[in-house]
CSV table of C-alpha atoms in Angstrom, one decimal:
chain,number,residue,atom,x,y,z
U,16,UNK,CA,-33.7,4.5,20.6
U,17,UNK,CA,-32.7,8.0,20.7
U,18,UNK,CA,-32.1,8.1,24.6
U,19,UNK,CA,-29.6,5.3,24.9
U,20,UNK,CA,-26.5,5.7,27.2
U,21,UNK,CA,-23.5,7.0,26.1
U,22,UNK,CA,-21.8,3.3,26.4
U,23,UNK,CA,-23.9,2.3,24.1
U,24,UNK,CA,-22.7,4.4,21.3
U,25,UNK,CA,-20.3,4.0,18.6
U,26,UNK,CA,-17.4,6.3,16.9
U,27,UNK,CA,-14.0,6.1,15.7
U,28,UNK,CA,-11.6,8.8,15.2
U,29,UNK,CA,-8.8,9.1,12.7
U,30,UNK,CA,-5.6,10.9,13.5
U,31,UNK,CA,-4.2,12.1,10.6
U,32,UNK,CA,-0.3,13.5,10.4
U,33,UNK,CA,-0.3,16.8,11.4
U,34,UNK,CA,-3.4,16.6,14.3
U,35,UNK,CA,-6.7,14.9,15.0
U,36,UNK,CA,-9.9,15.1,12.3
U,37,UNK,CA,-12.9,14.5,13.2
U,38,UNK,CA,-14.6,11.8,10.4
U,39,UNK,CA,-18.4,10.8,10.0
U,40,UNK,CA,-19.2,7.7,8.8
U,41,UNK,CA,-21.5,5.0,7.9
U,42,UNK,CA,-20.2,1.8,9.1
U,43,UNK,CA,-22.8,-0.9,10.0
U,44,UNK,CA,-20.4,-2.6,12.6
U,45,UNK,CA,-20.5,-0.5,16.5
U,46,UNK,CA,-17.5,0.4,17.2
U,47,UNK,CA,-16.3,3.3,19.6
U,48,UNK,CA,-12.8,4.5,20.2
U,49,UNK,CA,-11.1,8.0,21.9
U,50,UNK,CA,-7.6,9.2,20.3
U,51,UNK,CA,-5.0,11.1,21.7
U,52,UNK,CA,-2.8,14.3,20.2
U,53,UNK,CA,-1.1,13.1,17.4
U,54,UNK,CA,2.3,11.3,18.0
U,55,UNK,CA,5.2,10.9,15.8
U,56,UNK,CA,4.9,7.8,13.6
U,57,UNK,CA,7.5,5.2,13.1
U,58,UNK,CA,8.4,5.0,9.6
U,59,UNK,CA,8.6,1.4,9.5
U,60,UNK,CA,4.6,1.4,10.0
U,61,UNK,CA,4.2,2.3,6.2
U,62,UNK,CA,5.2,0.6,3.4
U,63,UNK,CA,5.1,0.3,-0.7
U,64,UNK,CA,5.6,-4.1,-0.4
U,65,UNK,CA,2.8,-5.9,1.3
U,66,UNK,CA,4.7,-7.2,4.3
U,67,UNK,CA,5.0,-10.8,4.5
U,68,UNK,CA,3.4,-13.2,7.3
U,69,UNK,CA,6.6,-13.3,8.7
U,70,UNK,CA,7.7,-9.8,8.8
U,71,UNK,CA,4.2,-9.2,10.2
U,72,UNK,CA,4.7,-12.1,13.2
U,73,UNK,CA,7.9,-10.7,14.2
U,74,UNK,CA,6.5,-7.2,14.8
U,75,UNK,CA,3.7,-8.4,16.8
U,76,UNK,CA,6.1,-10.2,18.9
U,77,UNK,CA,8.3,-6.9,19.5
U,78,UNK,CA,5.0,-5.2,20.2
U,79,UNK,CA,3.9,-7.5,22.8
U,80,UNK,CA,5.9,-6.1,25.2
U,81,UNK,CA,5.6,-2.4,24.7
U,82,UNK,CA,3.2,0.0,26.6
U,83,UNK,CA,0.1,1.5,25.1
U,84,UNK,CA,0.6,4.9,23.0
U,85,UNK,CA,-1.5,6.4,25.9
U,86,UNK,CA,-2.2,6.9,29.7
U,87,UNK,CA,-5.5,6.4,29.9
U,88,UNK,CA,-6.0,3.1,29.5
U,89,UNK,CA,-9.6,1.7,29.5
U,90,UNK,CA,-10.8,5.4,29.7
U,91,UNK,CA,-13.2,4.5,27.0
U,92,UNK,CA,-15.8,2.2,29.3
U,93,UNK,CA,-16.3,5.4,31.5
U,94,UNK,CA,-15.2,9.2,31.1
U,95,UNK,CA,-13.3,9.7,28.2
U,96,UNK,CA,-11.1,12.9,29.5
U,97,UNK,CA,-11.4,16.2,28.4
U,98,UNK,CA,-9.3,17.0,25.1
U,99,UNK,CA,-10.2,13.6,23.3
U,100,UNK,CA,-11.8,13.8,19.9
U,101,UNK,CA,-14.7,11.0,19.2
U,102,UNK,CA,-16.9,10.7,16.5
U,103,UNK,CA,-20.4,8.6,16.7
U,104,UNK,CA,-22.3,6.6,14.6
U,105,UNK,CA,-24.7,3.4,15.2
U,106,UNK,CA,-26.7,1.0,13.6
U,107,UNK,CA,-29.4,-1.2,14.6
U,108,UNK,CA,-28.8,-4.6,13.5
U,109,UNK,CA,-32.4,-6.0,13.8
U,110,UNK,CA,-33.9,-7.5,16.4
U,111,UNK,CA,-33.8,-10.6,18.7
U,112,UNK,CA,-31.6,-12.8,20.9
U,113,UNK,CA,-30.4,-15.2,18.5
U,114,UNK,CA,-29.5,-12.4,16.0
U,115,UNK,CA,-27.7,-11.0,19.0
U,116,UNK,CA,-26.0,-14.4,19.4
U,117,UNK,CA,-25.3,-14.2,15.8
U,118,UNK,CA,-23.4,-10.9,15.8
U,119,UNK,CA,-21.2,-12.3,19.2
U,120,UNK,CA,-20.2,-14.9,16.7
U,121,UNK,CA,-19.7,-12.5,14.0
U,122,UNK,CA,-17.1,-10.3,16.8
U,123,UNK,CA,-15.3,-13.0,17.9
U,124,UNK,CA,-14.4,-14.0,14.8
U,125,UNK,CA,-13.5,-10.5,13.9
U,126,UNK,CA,-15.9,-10.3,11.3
U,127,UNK,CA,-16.1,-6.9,11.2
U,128,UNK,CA,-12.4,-6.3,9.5
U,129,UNK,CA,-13.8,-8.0,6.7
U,130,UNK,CA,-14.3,-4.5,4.5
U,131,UNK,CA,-12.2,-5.5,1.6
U,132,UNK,CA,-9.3,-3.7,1.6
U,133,UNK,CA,-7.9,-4.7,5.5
U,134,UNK,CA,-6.9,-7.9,6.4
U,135,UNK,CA,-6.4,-9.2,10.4
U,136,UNK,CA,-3.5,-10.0,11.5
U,137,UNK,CA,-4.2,-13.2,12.9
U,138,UNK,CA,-7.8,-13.7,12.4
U,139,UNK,CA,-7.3,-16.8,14.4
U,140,UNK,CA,-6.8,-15.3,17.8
U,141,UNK,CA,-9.0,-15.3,20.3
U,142,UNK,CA,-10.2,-12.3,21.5
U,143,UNK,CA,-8.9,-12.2,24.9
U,144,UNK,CA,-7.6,-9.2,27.0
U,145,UNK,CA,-3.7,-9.0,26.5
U,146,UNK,CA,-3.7,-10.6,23.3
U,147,UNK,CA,-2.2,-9.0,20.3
U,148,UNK,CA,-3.5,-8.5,17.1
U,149,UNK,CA,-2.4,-6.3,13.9
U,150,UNK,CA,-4.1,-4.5,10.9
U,151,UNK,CA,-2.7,-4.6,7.7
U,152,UNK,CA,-4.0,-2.4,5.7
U,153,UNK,CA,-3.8,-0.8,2.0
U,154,UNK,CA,-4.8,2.4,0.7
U,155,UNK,CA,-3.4,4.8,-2.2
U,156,UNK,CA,-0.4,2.4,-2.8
U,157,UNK,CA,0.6,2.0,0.6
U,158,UNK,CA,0.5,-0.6,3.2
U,159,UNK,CA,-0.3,0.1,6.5
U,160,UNK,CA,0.5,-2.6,9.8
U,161,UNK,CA,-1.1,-1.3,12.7
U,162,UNK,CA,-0.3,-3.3,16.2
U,163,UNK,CA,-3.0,-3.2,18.8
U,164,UNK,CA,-3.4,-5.2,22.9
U,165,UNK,CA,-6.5,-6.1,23.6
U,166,UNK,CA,-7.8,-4.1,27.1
U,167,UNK,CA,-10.6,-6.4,27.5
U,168,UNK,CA,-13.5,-8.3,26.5
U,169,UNK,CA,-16.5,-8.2,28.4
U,170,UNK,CA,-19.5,-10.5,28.2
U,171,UNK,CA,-22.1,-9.2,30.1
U,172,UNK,CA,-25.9,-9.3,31.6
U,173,UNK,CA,-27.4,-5.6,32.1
U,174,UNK,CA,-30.6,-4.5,33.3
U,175,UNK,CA,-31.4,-3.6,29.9
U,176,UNK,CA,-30.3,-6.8,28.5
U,177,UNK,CA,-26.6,-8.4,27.1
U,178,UNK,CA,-23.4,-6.7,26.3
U,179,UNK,CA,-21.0,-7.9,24.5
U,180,UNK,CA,-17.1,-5.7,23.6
U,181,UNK,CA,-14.0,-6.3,22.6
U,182,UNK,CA,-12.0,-3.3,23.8
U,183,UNK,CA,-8.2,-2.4,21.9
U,184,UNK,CA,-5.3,-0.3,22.8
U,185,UNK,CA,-2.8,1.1,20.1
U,186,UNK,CA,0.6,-0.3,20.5
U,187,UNK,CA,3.5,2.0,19.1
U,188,UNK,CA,3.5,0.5,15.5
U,189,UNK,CA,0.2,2.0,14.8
U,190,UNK,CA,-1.5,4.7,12.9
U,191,UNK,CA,-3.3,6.2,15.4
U,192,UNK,CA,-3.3,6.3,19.7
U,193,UNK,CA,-6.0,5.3,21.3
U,194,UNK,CA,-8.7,3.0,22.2
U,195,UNK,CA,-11.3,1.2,20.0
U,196,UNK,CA,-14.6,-0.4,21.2
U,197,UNK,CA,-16.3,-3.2,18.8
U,198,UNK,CA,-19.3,-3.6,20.8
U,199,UNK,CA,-23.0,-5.3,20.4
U,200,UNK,CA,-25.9,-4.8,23.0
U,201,UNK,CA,-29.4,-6.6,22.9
U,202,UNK,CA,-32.2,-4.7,24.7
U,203,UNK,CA,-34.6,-6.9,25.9
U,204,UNK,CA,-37.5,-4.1,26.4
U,205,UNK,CA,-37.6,-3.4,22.5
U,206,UNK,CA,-35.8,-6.5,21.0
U,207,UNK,CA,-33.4,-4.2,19.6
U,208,UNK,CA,-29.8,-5.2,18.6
U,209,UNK,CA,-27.7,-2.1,18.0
């Protein structure tokens, strides 16, 4: 399990004000994602009120239109270029196509923002490349909307087995600037689903 490709791994990276951190972590749900230098945040991205669903809709309209807080879009399915900042972590899931079937299901209904303290913003949309979606979420008194474009989805046969990913780009009204993969593979050598 050791020796599996680099697309098969998972990381995240957390800019915080000032420059890029590297973070470790211990989440049970693949994810990968690259992160740019650190931009200058929009003020309106914070707040000490939870935004209403309104408030909320209108800013993913606005941010429909805008581009991605970086050029290198899609970057993360093959060379992420030099100067980015990752950090990696995966977890085997178990094993078997129908648990692999399972945690498709689990993605597309974006399953994995269910931690607790985030909430998706609209947990109804389909995952979809070009649709939007937002984070909302609330830590040390504050609330945080993040605005994200899905870059694709891809649903795929390998050699080794399936793929499945759902693939984001951050939109302006966001924390951070990059890209974030959500991603679940079943290797049908070993049974594994990672």
């Amino acid at each position: 399990a050791r020796n599996r490709r680099r697309s098969d791994r998972l990381s995240f990276v957390i800019l915080r004000v000032g420059g890029p951190r590297r973070l470790r972590s211990t989440m049970s749900w693949q994810t990968v994602s690259f992160h740019a230098s650190p931009k200058v945040m929009s003020a309106s991205v914070f707040s000490l009120r939870r935004p209403g669903d309104a408030q909320v809709q209108r800013v993913l309209e606005v941010q429909r239109e805008l581009p991605f807080t970086y050029l290198e879009v899609g970057a993360i399915e093959s060379n992420i270029p030099p100067g980015y900042l990752t950090n990696s972590t995966r977890a085997e899931l178990g094993s078997g196509e129908k648990l692999y079937e399972s945690a498709v299901s689990a993605l597309r209904e974006w399953r994995q923002f269910d931690v607790g303290w985030v909430d998706l913003c609209w947990p109804t949309t389909v995952p979809e490349t070009g649709a939007v979606v937002g984070v909302l979420a609330r830590a040390w008194g504050m609330w945080a909307l993040s605005v994200s474009r899905i870059v694709a989805v891809i649903d795929e046969r390998t050699a080794a087995g399936r793929r499945f990913a759902v693939i984001y780009g951050t939109l302006p009204q966001h924390v951070e600037s990059g890209e974030e993969r959500f991603q679940i593979t079943w290797n049908r050598d070993d049974d594994a689903v990672w």
